Coordinates of C-alpha atoms in Angstrom, one line a residue:
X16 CA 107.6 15.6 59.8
X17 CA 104.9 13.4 61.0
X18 CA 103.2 13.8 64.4
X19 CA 103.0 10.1 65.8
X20 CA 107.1 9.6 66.4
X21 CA 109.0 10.0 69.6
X22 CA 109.4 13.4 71.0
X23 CA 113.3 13.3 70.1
X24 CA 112.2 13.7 66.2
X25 CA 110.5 16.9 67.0
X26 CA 113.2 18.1 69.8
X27 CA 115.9 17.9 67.4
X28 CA 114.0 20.3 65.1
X29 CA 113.1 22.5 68.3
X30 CA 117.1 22.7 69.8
X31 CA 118.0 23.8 66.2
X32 CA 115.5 26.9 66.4
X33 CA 113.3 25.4 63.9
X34 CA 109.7 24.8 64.1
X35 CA 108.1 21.5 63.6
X36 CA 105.2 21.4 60.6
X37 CA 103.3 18.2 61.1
X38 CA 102.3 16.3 57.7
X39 CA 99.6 13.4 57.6
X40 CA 100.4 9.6 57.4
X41 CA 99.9 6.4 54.8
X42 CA 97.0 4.8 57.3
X43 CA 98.5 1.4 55.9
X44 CA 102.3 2.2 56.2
X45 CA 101.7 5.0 59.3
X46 CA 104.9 6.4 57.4
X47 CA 104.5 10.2 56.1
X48 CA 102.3 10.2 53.2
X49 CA 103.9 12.1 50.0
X50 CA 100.5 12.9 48.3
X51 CA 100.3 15.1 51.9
X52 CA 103.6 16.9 51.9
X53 CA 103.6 19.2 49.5
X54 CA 100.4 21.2 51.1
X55 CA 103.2 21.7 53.9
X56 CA 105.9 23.3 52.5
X57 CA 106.4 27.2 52.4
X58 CA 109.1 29.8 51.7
X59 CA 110.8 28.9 55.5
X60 CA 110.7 25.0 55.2
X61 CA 114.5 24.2 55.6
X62 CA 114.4 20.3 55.3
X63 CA 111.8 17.6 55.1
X64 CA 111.7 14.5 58.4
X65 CA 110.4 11.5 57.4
X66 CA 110.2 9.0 60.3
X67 CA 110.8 5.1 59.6
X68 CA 108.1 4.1 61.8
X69 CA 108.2 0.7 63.6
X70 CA 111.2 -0.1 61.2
X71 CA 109.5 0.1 57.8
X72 CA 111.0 2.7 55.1
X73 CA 108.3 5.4 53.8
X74 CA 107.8 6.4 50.3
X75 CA 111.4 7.8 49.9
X76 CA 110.8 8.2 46.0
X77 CA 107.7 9.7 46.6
X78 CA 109.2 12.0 48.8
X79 CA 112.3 12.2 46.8
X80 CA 110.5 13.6 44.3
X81 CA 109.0 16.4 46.2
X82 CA 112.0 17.5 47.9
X83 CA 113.8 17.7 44.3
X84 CA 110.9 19.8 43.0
X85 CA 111.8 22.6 46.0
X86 CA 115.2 21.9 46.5
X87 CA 115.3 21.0 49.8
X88 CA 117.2 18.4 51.5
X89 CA 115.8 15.3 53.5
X90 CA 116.5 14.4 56.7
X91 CA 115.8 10.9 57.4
X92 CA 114.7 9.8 61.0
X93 CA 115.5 6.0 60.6
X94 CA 116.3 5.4 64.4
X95 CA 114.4 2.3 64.2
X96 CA 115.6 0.9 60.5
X97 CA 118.8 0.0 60.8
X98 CA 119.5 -3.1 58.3
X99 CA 116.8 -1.9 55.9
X100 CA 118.0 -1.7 52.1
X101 CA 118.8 2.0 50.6
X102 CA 119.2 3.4 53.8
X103 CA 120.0 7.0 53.1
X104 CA 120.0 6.9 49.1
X105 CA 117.6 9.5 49.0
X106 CA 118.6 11.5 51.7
X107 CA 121.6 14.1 53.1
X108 CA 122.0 11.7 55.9
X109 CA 120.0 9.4 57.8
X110 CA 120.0 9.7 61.9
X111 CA 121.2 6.2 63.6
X112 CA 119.8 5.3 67.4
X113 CA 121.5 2.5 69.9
X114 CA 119.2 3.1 72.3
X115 CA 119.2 -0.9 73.9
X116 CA 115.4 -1.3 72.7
X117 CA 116.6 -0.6 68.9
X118 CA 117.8 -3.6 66.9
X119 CA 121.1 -2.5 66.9
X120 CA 121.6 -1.5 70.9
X121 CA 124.1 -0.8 72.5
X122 CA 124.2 -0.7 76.6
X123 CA 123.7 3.0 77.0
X124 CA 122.7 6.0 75.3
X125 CA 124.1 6.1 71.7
X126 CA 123.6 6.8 67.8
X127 CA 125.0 7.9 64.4
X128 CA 124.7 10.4 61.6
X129 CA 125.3 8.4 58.2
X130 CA 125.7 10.5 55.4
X131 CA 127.9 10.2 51.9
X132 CA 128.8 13.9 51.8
X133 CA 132.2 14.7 53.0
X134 CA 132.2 18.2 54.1
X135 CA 128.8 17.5 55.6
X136 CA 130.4 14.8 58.0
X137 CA 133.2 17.1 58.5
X138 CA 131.0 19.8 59.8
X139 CA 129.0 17.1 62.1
X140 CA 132.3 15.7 63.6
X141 CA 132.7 19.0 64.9
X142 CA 130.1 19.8 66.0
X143 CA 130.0 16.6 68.3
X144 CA 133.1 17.5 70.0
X145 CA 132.8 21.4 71.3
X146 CA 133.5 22.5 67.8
X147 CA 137.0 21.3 67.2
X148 CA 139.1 21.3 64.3
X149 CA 139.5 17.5 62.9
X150 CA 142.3 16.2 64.0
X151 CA 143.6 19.1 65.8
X152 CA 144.1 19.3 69.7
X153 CA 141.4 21.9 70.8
X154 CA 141.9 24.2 68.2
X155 CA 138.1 25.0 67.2
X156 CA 136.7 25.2 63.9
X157 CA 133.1 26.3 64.5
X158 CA 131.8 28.9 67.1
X159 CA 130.4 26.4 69.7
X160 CA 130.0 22.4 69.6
X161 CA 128.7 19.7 71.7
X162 CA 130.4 16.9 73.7
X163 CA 128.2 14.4 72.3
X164 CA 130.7 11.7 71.1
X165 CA 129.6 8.4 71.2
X166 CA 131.4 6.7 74.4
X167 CA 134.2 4.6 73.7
X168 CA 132.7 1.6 75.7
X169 CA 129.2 1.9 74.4
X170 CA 131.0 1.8 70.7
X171 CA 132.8 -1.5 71.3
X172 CA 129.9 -2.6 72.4
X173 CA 128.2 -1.3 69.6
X174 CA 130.8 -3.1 67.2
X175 CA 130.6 -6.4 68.8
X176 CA 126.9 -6.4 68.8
X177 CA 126.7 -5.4 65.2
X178 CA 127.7 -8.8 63.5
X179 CA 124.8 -10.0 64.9
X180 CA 122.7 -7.6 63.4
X181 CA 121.4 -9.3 60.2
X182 CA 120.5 -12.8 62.2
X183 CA 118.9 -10.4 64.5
X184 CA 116.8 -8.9 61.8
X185 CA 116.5 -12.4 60.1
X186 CA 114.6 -13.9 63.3
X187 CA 112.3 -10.8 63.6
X188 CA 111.1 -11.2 60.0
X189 CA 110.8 -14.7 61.3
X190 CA 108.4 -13.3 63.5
X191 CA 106.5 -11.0 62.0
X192 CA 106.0 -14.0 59.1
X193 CA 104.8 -16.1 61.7
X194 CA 102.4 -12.9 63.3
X195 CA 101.0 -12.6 59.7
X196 CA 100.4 -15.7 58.5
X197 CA 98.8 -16.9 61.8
X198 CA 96.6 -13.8 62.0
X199 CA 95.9 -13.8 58.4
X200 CA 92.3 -15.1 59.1
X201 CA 90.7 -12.7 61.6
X202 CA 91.8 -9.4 58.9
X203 CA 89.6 -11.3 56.3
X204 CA 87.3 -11.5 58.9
X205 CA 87.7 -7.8 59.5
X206 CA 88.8 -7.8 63.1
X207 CA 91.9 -6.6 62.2
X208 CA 94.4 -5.2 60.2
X209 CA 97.9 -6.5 59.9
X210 CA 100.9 -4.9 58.5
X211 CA 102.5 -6.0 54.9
X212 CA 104.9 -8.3 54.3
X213 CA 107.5 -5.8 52.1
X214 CA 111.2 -6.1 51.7
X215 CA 111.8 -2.5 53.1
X216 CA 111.1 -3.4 56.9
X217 CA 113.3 -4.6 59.6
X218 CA 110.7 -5.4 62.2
X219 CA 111.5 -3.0 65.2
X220 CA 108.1 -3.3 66.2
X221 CA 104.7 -5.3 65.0
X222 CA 102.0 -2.9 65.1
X223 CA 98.0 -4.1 64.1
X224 CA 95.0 -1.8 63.8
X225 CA 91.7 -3.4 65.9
X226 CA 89.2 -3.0 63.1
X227 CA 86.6 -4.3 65.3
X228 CA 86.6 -3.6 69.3
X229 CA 88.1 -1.0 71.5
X230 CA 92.1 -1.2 70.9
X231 CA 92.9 -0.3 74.8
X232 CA 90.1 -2.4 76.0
X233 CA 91.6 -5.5 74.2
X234 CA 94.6 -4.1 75.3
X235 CA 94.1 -4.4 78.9
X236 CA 91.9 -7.6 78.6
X237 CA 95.1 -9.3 76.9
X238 CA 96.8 -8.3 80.3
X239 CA 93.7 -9.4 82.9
X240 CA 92.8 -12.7 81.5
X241 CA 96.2 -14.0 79.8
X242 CA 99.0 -11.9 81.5
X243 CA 100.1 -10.8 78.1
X244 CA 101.5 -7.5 77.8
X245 CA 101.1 -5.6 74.4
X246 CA 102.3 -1.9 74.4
X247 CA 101.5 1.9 72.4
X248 CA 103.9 3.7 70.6
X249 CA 103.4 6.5 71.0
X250 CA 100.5 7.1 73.0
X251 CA 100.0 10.8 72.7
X252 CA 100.6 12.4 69.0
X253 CA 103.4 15.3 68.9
X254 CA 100.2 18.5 68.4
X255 CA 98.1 16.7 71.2
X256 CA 100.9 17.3 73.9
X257 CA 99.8 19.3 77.3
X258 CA 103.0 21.6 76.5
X259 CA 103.0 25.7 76.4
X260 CA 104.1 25.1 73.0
X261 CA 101.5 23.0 71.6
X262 CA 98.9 24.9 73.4
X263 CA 100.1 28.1 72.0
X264 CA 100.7 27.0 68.1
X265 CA 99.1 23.7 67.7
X266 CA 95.9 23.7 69.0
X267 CA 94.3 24.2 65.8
X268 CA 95.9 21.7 63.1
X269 CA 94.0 18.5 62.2
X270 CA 95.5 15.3 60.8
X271 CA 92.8 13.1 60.4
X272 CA 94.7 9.9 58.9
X273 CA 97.2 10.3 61.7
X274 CA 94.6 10.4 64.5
X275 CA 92.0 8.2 63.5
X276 CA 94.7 5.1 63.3
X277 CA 96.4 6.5 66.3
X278 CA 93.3 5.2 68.0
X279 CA 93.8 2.1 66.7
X280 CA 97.1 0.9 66.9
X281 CA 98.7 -1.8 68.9
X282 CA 101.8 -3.0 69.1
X283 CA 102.3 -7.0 70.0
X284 CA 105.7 -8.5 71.3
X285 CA 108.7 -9.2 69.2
X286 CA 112.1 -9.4 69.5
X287 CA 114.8 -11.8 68.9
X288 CA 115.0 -13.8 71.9
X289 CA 110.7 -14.2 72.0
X290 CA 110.1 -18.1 71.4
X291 CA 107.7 -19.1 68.9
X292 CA 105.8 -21.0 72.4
X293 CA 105.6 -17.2 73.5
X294 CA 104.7 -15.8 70.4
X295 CA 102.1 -18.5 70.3
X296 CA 100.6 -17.0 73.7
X297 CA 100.6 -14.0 72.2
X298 CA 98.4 -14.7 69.4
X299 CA 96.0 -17.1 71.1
X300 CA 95.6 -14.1 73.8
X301 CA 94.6 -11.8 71.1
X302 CA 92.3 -14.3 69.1
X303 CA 90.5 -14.7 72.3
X304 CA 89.7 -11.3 72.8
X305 CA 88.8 -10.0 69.4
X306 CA 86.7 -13.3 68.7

């Protein structure tokens, strides 16, 4: 799995008893990089994580490929992809988030396991309700389970909110368009570096590199002189944590592709409801700074 996602990608691997192996990053897609994964696999590796960062799909042939070659499955982490063509085709399932920040939010806590293996989802079903038997009244199937249904009110929410999901996506590649084409000029000028325009991305989040310049001093100078807030996901990588575990098995690994752009990401506003008047606030508050 890759080191610069949200903690819940490696805590899912931790509350199953496994142990997270961090692999380096594409520094142009910041999505695990295949050519790096196969260094990481041993004799104990029981499935490979690949994170669709920001709402763009990795390399899932690539990866595909290698996963084939060992025989083991893939998990896919696409918590912030949902709407993204082949979702899952390479995969044993893909994990679903409807956290309200996601493009697909609900009004709570919420997500999904999609998978097209019927025993599979079988086995997950039960294990999201304390280990029950499907369709059976509390006779249990499985040694132990979790109550970790989705809530029947977040899921009609969830439902009503999804027919708006593809105009949703639409105005976010709107968006991003708009981020690229209008920004185009200061990455030929090598002040920065946008992200590409590809048909496997959903814009959750529009995320530059500052080629030139200090990324959190722009940052905060975007704030001070325009009042424009700009944000870092993630801010501290998954082996750079102040945790006893990291501490203890982590202090030693080195992912050079994966730090070095960490220190330069940035992620500028978008979302549905932003106005293009906004979004033009946003870009005349960065040109400012870098220039």
């Amino acid at each position: 799995m890759p080191a610069n996602s949200f903690a819940a990608t490696e805590n899912a691997v931790l509350a199953a008893g496994g142990t997270p192996v961090f692999c380096d990053i594409d520094p142009v897609t910041f999505c695990m990089d295949p050519s790096e994964l196969e260094a990481c696999i041993t004799l104990k590796t029981k499935c490979i994580l690949p994170v669709h960062l920001y709402g763009k799909l990795p390399d899932m042939e690539g990866i595909a490929k290698i996963a084939d070659k060992y025989g083991i499955p893939i998990i896919e982490d696409a918590c912030q992809s949902i709407g993204v063509s082949d979702l899952g085709k390479n995969s044993l399932c893909s994990i679903l988030s409807f956290n309200p920040y996601k493009n697909l939010g609900t009004c709570g806590k919420a997500g999904a396991i999609v998978t097209d293996d019927p025993s599979f989802a079988s086995a997950c079903m039960e294990y999201m309700y304390h280990g029950f038997e499907l369709n059976q009244k509390n006779k249990k199937a499985a040694d132990y389970g979790f109550n970790a249904k989705i809530d029947n009110l977040q899921a009609a929410i969830g439902l009503a909110r999804m027919k708006h999901l593809s105009l949703n996506n639409l105005k976010r590649l709107y968006l991003a368009d708009r981020y690229i084409t209008h920004l185009q000029q200061y990455e030929d000028r090598g002040l920065i570096q946008l992200p590409q325009m590809t048909d496997d991305h959903v814009w959750h989040l529009f995320t530059i590199k500052m080629i030139s310049g200090n990324r959190d001093q722009v940052k905060d100078m975007m704030l001070k002189f325009h009042n424009v807030q700009t944000d870092i996901y993630y801010p501290i990588l998954s082996h750079h944590q102040n945790t006893p575990l990291v501490k203890a098995d982590y202090q030693h690994i080195s992912l050079p592709v994966t730090e070095s752009v960490h220190k330069q990401m940035l992620q500028l506003p978008l979302y549905p409801g932003l106005t293009v008047e906004e979004q033009d606030k946003v870009m005349e508050a960065l040109i400012d700074v870098v220039s």
